[in-house]
Amino acid sequence: MPTLPAFPTIAALHAAFATGLSVPALLDHLYRRIAAIDDPGIFITLRGEAEVRAEAMALAPFDPIAFPLWGVPFAVKDNIDAAGLPTTAGCPAFAYVPQASAPAVQRLREAGAILLGKTNLDQFATGLVGLRTPYPAPRNAIDAAYVPGGSSSGSAVAVAHGMVGFALGTDTAGSGRVPAALNNIVGLKPSLGTVSSRGMVPACRTLDTISVFAGTVADAAAVAAVISAHDPADPFSRPSLVGHSGISPGLRIGVPDAASRRFAGDTLSAAAFDAALSDLAGVMEAAPVPVEMAPLFAVADLLYRGPWVAERYAAIRALIESDPDALHPTTRQVIEGARAYSAADAFDGLYRLAALRRAQEALWAEIDVLLVPSYPRPHRVAAVLADPLGPNSELGTYTNFVNLLDLTALAV
């Protein structure tokens, strides 16, 4: 009798399928798990089990070479199109039903993956806390007293609970990494354009990318390999030039210097980061290089305190100008901040970013990889309800600069 894996990684599922586990049996187990966890905030749209089972029965015979994600269940953040399922972006007044899936979703299904549903998010992917939603907010998979992280909250929580093998999110300021870290899973943010953004409701179109949540780095890499492809119909698409392998000999790792370590007085988070550095010392040839982070923090400040918020306004301009009350109050407050900026301010921001980008280029002559905390400290739900903006901003301390500089990032 085949055994259900404790966690649905790709390797564990394929090993179980190879020894007789059927996809319908797996689905029966997962839908029972979803019901038992009983968190109405995870999925905005959960497909019916009978419909998904019928799709599974129509799969080609098990062949993990031809279909690298054969039988693996997944979920999709509800600002990414899946044909026939509503796309809400966390706003019922915005909802539409697409006829076609986003290329990333289509490629996953062609690789044999099984879509279970669409997951909750900070409305219009604006936030890092996971509470800015008109639906019930997902509960953090480890401790419900803490925020689940956003904006890809439902995707991260679904993976953390083992409801799915992996999930798609998006990342504009850390939304593919902060919720991964807060739920103890892996979050991968690819470089801009290596995954097509067609079929994704934009937040900041020049910064957005579809991201991957998974239980392991190997699974995140496998999913990224499937969805990464040049898309001539996406003006932001570009070929991916990056492969992956083991740790390169002589890899130089930078870490924030003492003055750049921001934990907001949380000694537990500071100690956890020190422990991670201690673990790193046991596997690396050279000592980490201390990095002065001021130029990177200056870049991060531009994302929400500069004119890039106008991209968020442009993405939903018709709705916010015709029906502003349809927005979550905090989302509306953030996005309406764009009214304070002019076109001249936008150019000033671009010039400032260009100068900061040039200033940080020297860093990459000294290091190959920068290791930072995923966030300074976790925040409780009660603290964010009392102050919707402060904790959210703090959570992005070590993530916001990544998108503006078009770096690839991995939260583990």
Coordinates of C-alpha atoms in Angstrom, one line a residue:
M1 CA 0.0 0.0 0.0
P2 CA 1.6 3.3 -1.0
T3 CA 2.3 5.8 1.8
L4 CA 1.2 9.4 1.6
P5 CA 4.3 11.6 2.1
A6 CA 4.3 13.8 5.3
F7 CA 4.9 16.8 3.1
P8 CA 4.0 17.0 -0.6
T9 CA 7.4 17.8 -2.1
I10 CA 7.9 16.9 -5.8
A11 CA 10.3 14.1 -5.0
A12 CA 8.2 12.6 -2.3
L13 CA 5.1 12.7 -4.4
H14 CA 6.8 11.2 -7.4
A15 CA 8.3 8.4 -5.3
A16 CA 4.8 7.7 -4.0
F17 CA 3.2 7.8 -7.4
A18 CA 5.9 5.4 -8.7
T19 CA 4.9 2.9 -6.0
G20 CA 1.2 3.0 -6.7
L21 CA -0.3 6.2 -5.0
S22 CA -3.0 7.6 -7.3
V23 CA -3.5 11.3 -7.8
P24 CA -7.2 11.0 -6.7
A25 CA -6.1 9.4 -3.5
L26 CA -3.7 12.2 -2.9
L27 CA -6.5 14.8 -3.6
D28 CA -8.8 13.1 -1.2
H29 CA -6.2 13.4 1.5
L30 CA -5.4 17.1 0.7
Y31 CA -9.1 18.2 0.6
R32 CA -9.5 16.5 4.0
R33 CA -6.5 18.4 5.2
I34 CA -7.9 21.7 3.9
A35 CA -11.2 21.0 5.7
A36 CA -9.4 20.0 9.0
I37 CA -7.2 23.1 9.1
D38 CA -10.4 25.1 8.6
D39 CA -8.9 28.5 7.7
P40 CA -11.4 30.4 5.4
G41 CA -8.8 33.0 4.7
I42 CA -6.4 30.9 2.6
F43 CA -8.4 30.4 -0.6
I44 CA -10.6 32.9 -2.3
T45 CA -11.6 30.3 -4.8
L46 CA -11.1 26.6 -4.0
R47 CA -12.0 24.3 -6.9
G48 CA -14.5 21.5 -6.2
E49 CA -12.9 18.2 -5.5
A50 CA -14.9 16.4 -8.2
E51 CA -13.7 18.8 -10.9
V52 CA -10.1 18.5 -9.8
R53 CA -10.4 14.7 -9.6
A54 CA -11.7 14.6 -13.1
E55 CA -8.8 16.7 -14.3
A56 CA -6.4 14.3 -12.5
M57 CA -7.9 11.3 -14.2
A58 CA -7.3 12.9 -17.6
L59 CA -3.5 13.2 -17.0
A60 CA -1.2 11.3 -19.3
P61 CA 0.4 8.2 -17.8
F62 CA 3.0 8.9 -15.1
D63 CA 6.2 10.2 -16.7
P64 CA 8.2 12.6 -14.5
I65 CA 10.7 13.2 -17.3
A66 CA 8.1 14.4 -19.9
F67 CA 6.0 15.9 -17.1
P68 CA 8.3 17.2 -14.3
L69 CA 5.4 18.3 -12.1
W70 CA 3.1 15.3 -12.9
G71 CA 0.3 15.1 -10.2
V72 CA 1.7 17.8 -8.0
P73 CA -1.0 20.0 -6.6
F74 CA -0.5 23.8 -6.6
A75 CA -2.3 27.1 -5.9
V76 CA -2.1 30.5 -7.5
K77 CA -2.2 33.9 -5.9
D78 CA -5.5 35.6 -6.9
N79 CA -3.9 38.4 -8.9
I80 CA -2.7 35.8 -11.5
D81 CA -5.1 34.5 -14.2
A82 CA -6.3 30.9 -14.3
A83 CA -8.8 30.2 -17.1
G84 CA -12.3 30.0 -15.9
L85 CA -11.6 31.0 -12.3
P86 CA -12.3 34.6 -11.0
T87 CA -9.3 36.9 -10.6
T88 CA -10.2 39.3 -7.8
A89 CA -6.8 40.8 -6.7
G90 CA -8.4 40.8 -3.3
C91 CA -11.2 43.2 -4.5
P92 CA -14.6 41.8 -5.4
A93 CA -15.5 45.0 -7.3
F94 CA -12.5 44.4 -9.6
A95 CA -13.2 40.7 -10.3
Y96 CA -13.3 39.2 -13.7
V97 CA -13.2 35.7 -15.2
P98 CA -10.3 35.2 -17.7
Q99 CA -10.7 33.0 -20.7
A100 CA -7.0 32.2 -20.8
S101 CA -4.5 31.4 -18.0
A102 CA -1.3 33.4 -17.4
P103 CA 1.6 31.7 -19.3
A104 CA 3.2 30.7 -16.0
V105 CA 0.0 28.9 -14.9
Q106 CA -0.4 27.3 -18.4
R107 CA 3.2 26.0 -18.4
L108 CA 2.7 24.4 -14.9
R109 CA -0.5 22.6 -16.0
E110 CA 1.3 21.4 -19.2
A111 CA 4.0 20.0 -16.9
G112 CA 1.4 17.9 -15.2
A113 CA 0.6 20.1 -12.1
I114 CA -2.9 20.1 -10.7
L115 CA -4.4 23.5 -9.8
L116 CA -6.5 23.5 -6.6
G117 CA -7.5 27.1 -6.4
K118 CA -6.8 30.8 -6.0
T119 CA -5.3 32.2 -2.8
N120 CA -5.9 35.3 -0.7
L121 CA -3.6 38.4 -0.7
D122 CA -3.1 41.9 0.5
Q123 CA -5.5 43.7 -1.9
F124 CA -3.9 44.6 -5.2
A125 CA -0.6 43.1 -3.8
T126 CA -0.1 46.2 -1.7
G127 CA 1.3 45.2 1.6
L128 CA 3.6 42.8 3.4
V129 CA 1.3 41.9 6.3
G130 CA -1.5 39.7 4.8
L131 CA -4.3 41.6 6.6
R132 CA -5.3 44.1 3.9
T133 CA -8.1 42.0 2.5
P134 CA -11.9 42.2 2.5
Y135 CA -12.0 38.4 3.0
P136 CA -11.0 36.7 6.2
A137 CA -7.2 37.1 6.6
P138 CA -5.2 33.8 6.5
R139 CA -3.8 32.7 9.8
N140 CA -0.1 32.3 10.1
A141 CA 0.7 28.6 9.8
I142 CA 3.0 28.5 12.8
D143 CA 1.3 30.9 15.3
A144 CA -2.0 32.6 14.5
A145 CA -1.1 35.5 16.8
Y146 CA 1.4 36.7 14.2
V147 CA 0.7 38.1 10.7
P148 CA 1.0 35.6 7.9
G149 CA 2.9 38.1 5.8
G150 CA 1.9 39.5 2.5
S151 CA 1.0 40.3 -0.1
S152 CA 1.1 36.6 -1.1
S153 CA -0.4 35.5 2.2
G154 CA -2.7 32.6 1.1
S155 CA -0.1 31.1 -1.2
A156 CA 2.5 30.9 1.6
V157 CA 0.1 29.5 4.2
A158 CA -1.2 26.9 1.8
V159 CA 2.3 25.6 1.2
A160 CA 3.3 25.7 4.8
H161 CA 0.3 23.5 5.7
G162 CA 1.1 21.0 3.0
M163 CA -2.2 21.7 1.3
V164 CA -0.3 22.0 -2.0
G165 CA 3.2 21.1 -3.2
F166 CA 4.0 24.7 -4.3
A167 CA 2.2 27.9 -5.1
L168 CA 2.7 31.0 -7.2
G169 CA 2.9 34.4 -5.6
T170 CA 4.1 37.8 -6.8
D171 CA 6.9 40.0 -5.6
T172 CA 7.1 43.8 -5.9
A173 CA 8.6 44.7 -2.5
G174 CA 9.2 41.3 -0.8
S175 CA 5.8 39.7 -1.2
G176 CA 7.4 36.5 -2.4
R177 CA 9.8 36.3 0.5
V178 CA 8.4 37.9 3.7
P179 CA 5.4 35.5 3.9
A180 CA 7.7 32.6 3.1
A181 CA 9.9 33.4 6.0
L182 CA 7.0 34.1 8.4
N183 CA 5.6 30.6 7.6
N184 CA 8.9 28.7 7.5
I185 CA 9.0 27.8 3.8
V186 CA 11.0 28.8 0.8
G187 CA 10.3 31.9 -1.4
L188 CA 12.0 32.5 -4.7
K189 CA 11.9 35.9 -6.4
P190 CA 13.2 35.6 -10.0
S191 CA 14.8 38.4 -12.0
L192 CA 12.3 40.8 -13.7
G193 CA 11.1 39.4 -17.0
T194 CA 12.4 35.8 -16.7
V195 CA 8.8 34.7 -15.9
S196 CA 6.1 36.3 -18.2
S197 CA 4.0 38.8 -16.4
R198 CA 1.1 38.4 -18.9
G199 CA -2.1 37.5 -17.0
M200 CA -0.9 39.1 -13.8
V201 CA -2.7 42.1 -12.3
P202 CA 0.2 44.6 -11.9
A203 CA 1.1 46.4 -8.8
C204 CA 4.2 48.2 -10.0
R205 CA 4.6 46.9 -13.5
T206 CA 8.3 47.8 -13.9
L207 CA 9.1 45.9 -10.7
D208 CA 6.7 43.0 -10.5
T209 CA 7.5 39.4 -10.9
I210 CA 5.7 36.1 -10.4
S211 CA 7.3 34.3 -7.5
V212 CA 7.4 30.7 -6.2
F213 CA 6.6 29.3 -2.8
A214 CA 7.7 25.7 -2.0
G215 CA 8.8 23.5 0.9
T216 CA 12.4 23.1 -0.4
V217 CA 14.9 25.0 -2.4
A218 CA 15.0 22.1 -4.9
D219 CA 11.2 22.4 -5.5
A220 CA 11.3 26.1 -5.9
A221 CA 14.1 25.7 -8.5
A222 CA 12.2 23.0 -10.3
V223 CA 9.0 25.1 -10.5
A224 CA 11.0 28.2 -11.6
A225 CA 12.6 26.1 -14.4
V226 CA 9.1 25.3 -15.7
I227 CA 7.7 28.8 -15.7
S228 CA 10.8 30.7 -16.8
A229 CA 10.5 31.3 -20.6
H230 CA 10.8 34.2 -22.9
D231 CA 7.4 35.6 -23.9
P232 CA 7.4 37.8 -27.0
A233 CA 3.9 39.0 -26.1
D234 CA 5.1 40.5 -22.8
P235 CA 7.1 43.7 -23.4
F236 CA 9.0 43.1 -20.1
S237 CA 10.0 39.6 -20.9
R238 CA 13.6 38.6 -21.4
P239 CA 15.5 35.3 -21.7
S240 CA 16.8 33.8 -18.5
L241 CA 20.6 33.5 -18.5
V242 CA 20.9 31.8 -15.1
G243 CA 21.3 28.2 -14.4
H244 CA 21.7 26.6 -11.0
S245 CA 24.2 24.2 -9.4
G246 CA 25.8 23.7 -6.0
I247 CA 27.7 26.2 -4.0
S248 CA 30.6 27.5 -6.1
P249 CA 34.1 27.1 -4.7
G250 CA 35.3 30.4 -3.4
L251 CA 31.8 31.9 -3.2
R252 CA 32.1 35.3 -1.4
I253 CA 29.1 36.0 0.9
G254 CA 28.4 39.5 2.2
V255 CA 26.5 40.1 5.4
P256 CA 25.2 43.4 7.0
D257 CA 27.9 45.0 9.1
A258 CA 27.1 45.8 12.7
A259 CA 25.6 49.2 11.9
S260 CA 23.3 47.7 9.3
R261 CA 21.7 45.1 11.4
R262 CA 18.2 46.2 12.1
F263 CA 16.1 44.1 14.4
A264 CA 14.0 46.8 16.1
G265 CA 15.3 45.7 19.5
D266 CA 14.2 42.1 19.0
T267 CA 16.9 40.1 20.7
L268 CA 15.4 36.7 19.5
S269 CA 15.6 37.7 15.9
A270 CA 19.1 39.1 16.3
A271 CA 20.2 35.8 17.9
A272 CA 18.5 33.8 15.1
F273 CA 20.5 35.7 12.5
D274 CA 23.7 35.1 14.5
A275 CA 22.9 31.4 14.6
A276 CA 22.4 31.3 10.8
L277 CA 25.8 33.0 10.4
S278 CA 27.4 30.4 12.7
D279 CA 25.8 27.6 10.6
L280 CA 27.2 29.3 7.4
A281 CA 30.7 29.3 8.8
G282 CA 30.6 25.6 9.0
V283 CA 30.1 25.1 5.3
M284 CA 31.9 28.1 3.7
E285 CA 35.6 28.4 2.9
A286 CA 35.9 32.1 3.6
A287 CA 34.6 34.3 6.3
P288 CA 31.6 36.5 5.4
V289 CA 32.4 40.0 4.2
P290 CA 30.8 42.8 6.3
V291 CA 28.7 45.1 4.1
E292 CA 27.7 48.7 4.8
M293 CA 24.0 48.7 3.7
A294 CA 23.2 52.4 3.6
P295 CA 23.1 52.6 -0.2
L296 CA 20.7 49.7 -0.3
F297 CA 18.5 51.0 2.5
A298 CA 18.3 54.3 0.5
V299 CA 17.1 52.4 -2.5
A300 CA 14.5 50.7 -0.3
D301 CA 13.2 54.0 0.9
L302 CA 12.3 55.0 -2.7
L303 CA 9.7 52.2 -3.1
Y304 CA 7.0 53.5 -0.8
R305 CA 8.4 57.0 -0.1
G306 CA 9.0 57.8 -3.7
P307 CA 7.0 58.2 -6.9
W308 CA 6.8 54.4 -7.6
V309 CA 3.5 54.4 -5.7
A310 CA 2.1 56.1 -8.8
E311 CA 2.5 52.8 -10.7
R312 CA 0.1 51.2 -8.2
Y313 CA -2.3 54.0 -8.9
A314 CA -1.9 53.5 -12.7
A315 CA -2.6 49.8 -12.3
I316 CA -6.1 50.4 -10.9
R317 CA -6.8 54.0 -12.0
A318 CA -10.2 53.3 -13.5
L319 CA -11.4 51.6 -10.2
I320 CA -9.9 54.0 -7.7
E321 CA -11.3 57.1 -9.6
S322 CA -14.8 55.6 -10.1
D323 CA -15.3 53.6 -6.9
P324 CA -12.6 54.4 -4.3
D325 CA -14.8 52.9 -1.5
A326 CA -14.3 49.5 -3.2
L327 CA -10.7 49.5 -1.8
H328 CA -9.6 48.3 1.6
P329 CA -9.0 51.5 3.6
T330 CA -5.3 50.9 4.1
T331 CA -4.8 50.0 0.5
R332 CA -6.6 53.1 -0.6
Q333 CA -4.6 55.2 1.8
V334 CA -1.3 53.9 0.4
I335 CA -2.3 54.1 -3.3
E336 CA -3.9 57.5 -3.1
G337 CA -0.6 58.8 -1.9
A338 CA 0.4 58.8 -5.6
R339 CA -1.6 62.0 -5.9
A340 CA 1.2 63.9 -4.1
Y341 CA 3.7 63.2 -6.9
S342 CA 4.1 64.9 -10.3
A343 CA 5.7 63.6 -13.5
A344 CA 8.7 65.7 -12.6
D345 CA 8.9 63.8 -9.3
A346 CA 8.9 60.5 -11.2
F347 CA 11.9 61.6 -13.2
D348 CA 13.6 62.8 -10.1
G349 CA 13.0 59.4 -8.6
L350 CA 14.5 57.6 -11.6
Y351 CA 17.6 59.8 -11.4
R352 CA 18.0 59.2 -7.7
L353 CA 17.7 55.4 -8.3
A354 CA 20.2 55.5 -11.1
A355 CA 22.7 57.3 -8.8
L356 CA 22.1 54.8 -6.0
R357 CA 22.3 51.8 -8.4
R358 CA 25.7 53.1 -9.5
A359 CA 26.8 53.6 -5.9
Q360 CA 26.1 50.0 -5.0
E361 CA 27.7 48.4 -8.1
A362 CA 31.1 48.4 -6.3
L363 CA 29.6 46.0 -3.7
W364 CA 29.4 43.2 -6.3
A365 CA 33.1 43.4 -7.0
E366 CA 33.6 42.3 -3.4
I367 CA 30.9 39.7 -3.0
D368 CA 28.8 37.3 -5.0
V369 CA 25.9 36.8 -2.7
L370 CA 24.4 39.0 0.0
L371 CA 22.9 37.3 3.0
V372 CA 20.4 39.3 5.0
P373 CA 17.5 38.7 7.5
S374 CA 14.3 38.2 5.6
Y375 CA 12.7 40.8 7.9
P376 CA 13.9 42.5 11.2
R377 CA 11.3 40.8 13.4
P378 CA 7.8 39.2 13.1
H379 CA 4.8 41.2 14.0
R380 CA 1.6 40.3 15.9
V381 CA -1.8 40.7 14.3
A382 CA -2.8 43.0 17.1
A383 CA 0.1 45.4 16.5
V384 CA -0.7 45.7 12.8
L385 CA -4.3 46.3 13.5
A386 CA -3.3 49.1 15.8
D387 CA -0.7 50.5 13.3
P388 CA -1.4 49.3 9.7
L389 CA 1.6 51.2 8.2
G390 CA 4.5 51.1 10.6
P391 CA 5.0 47.3 11.0
N392 CA 4.4 46.8 7.3
S393 CA 7.2 49.2 6.4
E394 CA 9.5 47.6 8.8
L395 CA 8.9 44.1 7.4
G396 CA 10.3 45.3 4.0
T397 CA 13.6 46.6 5.4
Y398 CA 15.7 43.9 3.8
T399 CA 13.5 43.2 0.8
N400 CA 12.4 46.5 -0.8
F401 CA 15.7 47.3 -2.5
V402 CA 15.9 44.0 -4.3
N403 CA 13.1 44.8 -6.8
L404 CA 14.3 48.3 -7.6
L405 CA 17.8 46.9 -8.3
D406 CA 16.4 43.9 -10.2
L407 CA 18.2 41.3 -8.0
T408 CA 17.2 37.7 -7.6
A409 CA 16.4 36.7 -4.1
L410 CA 15.7 33.5 -2.1
A411 CA 14.1 33.3 1.3
V412 CA 14.9 30.1 3.2

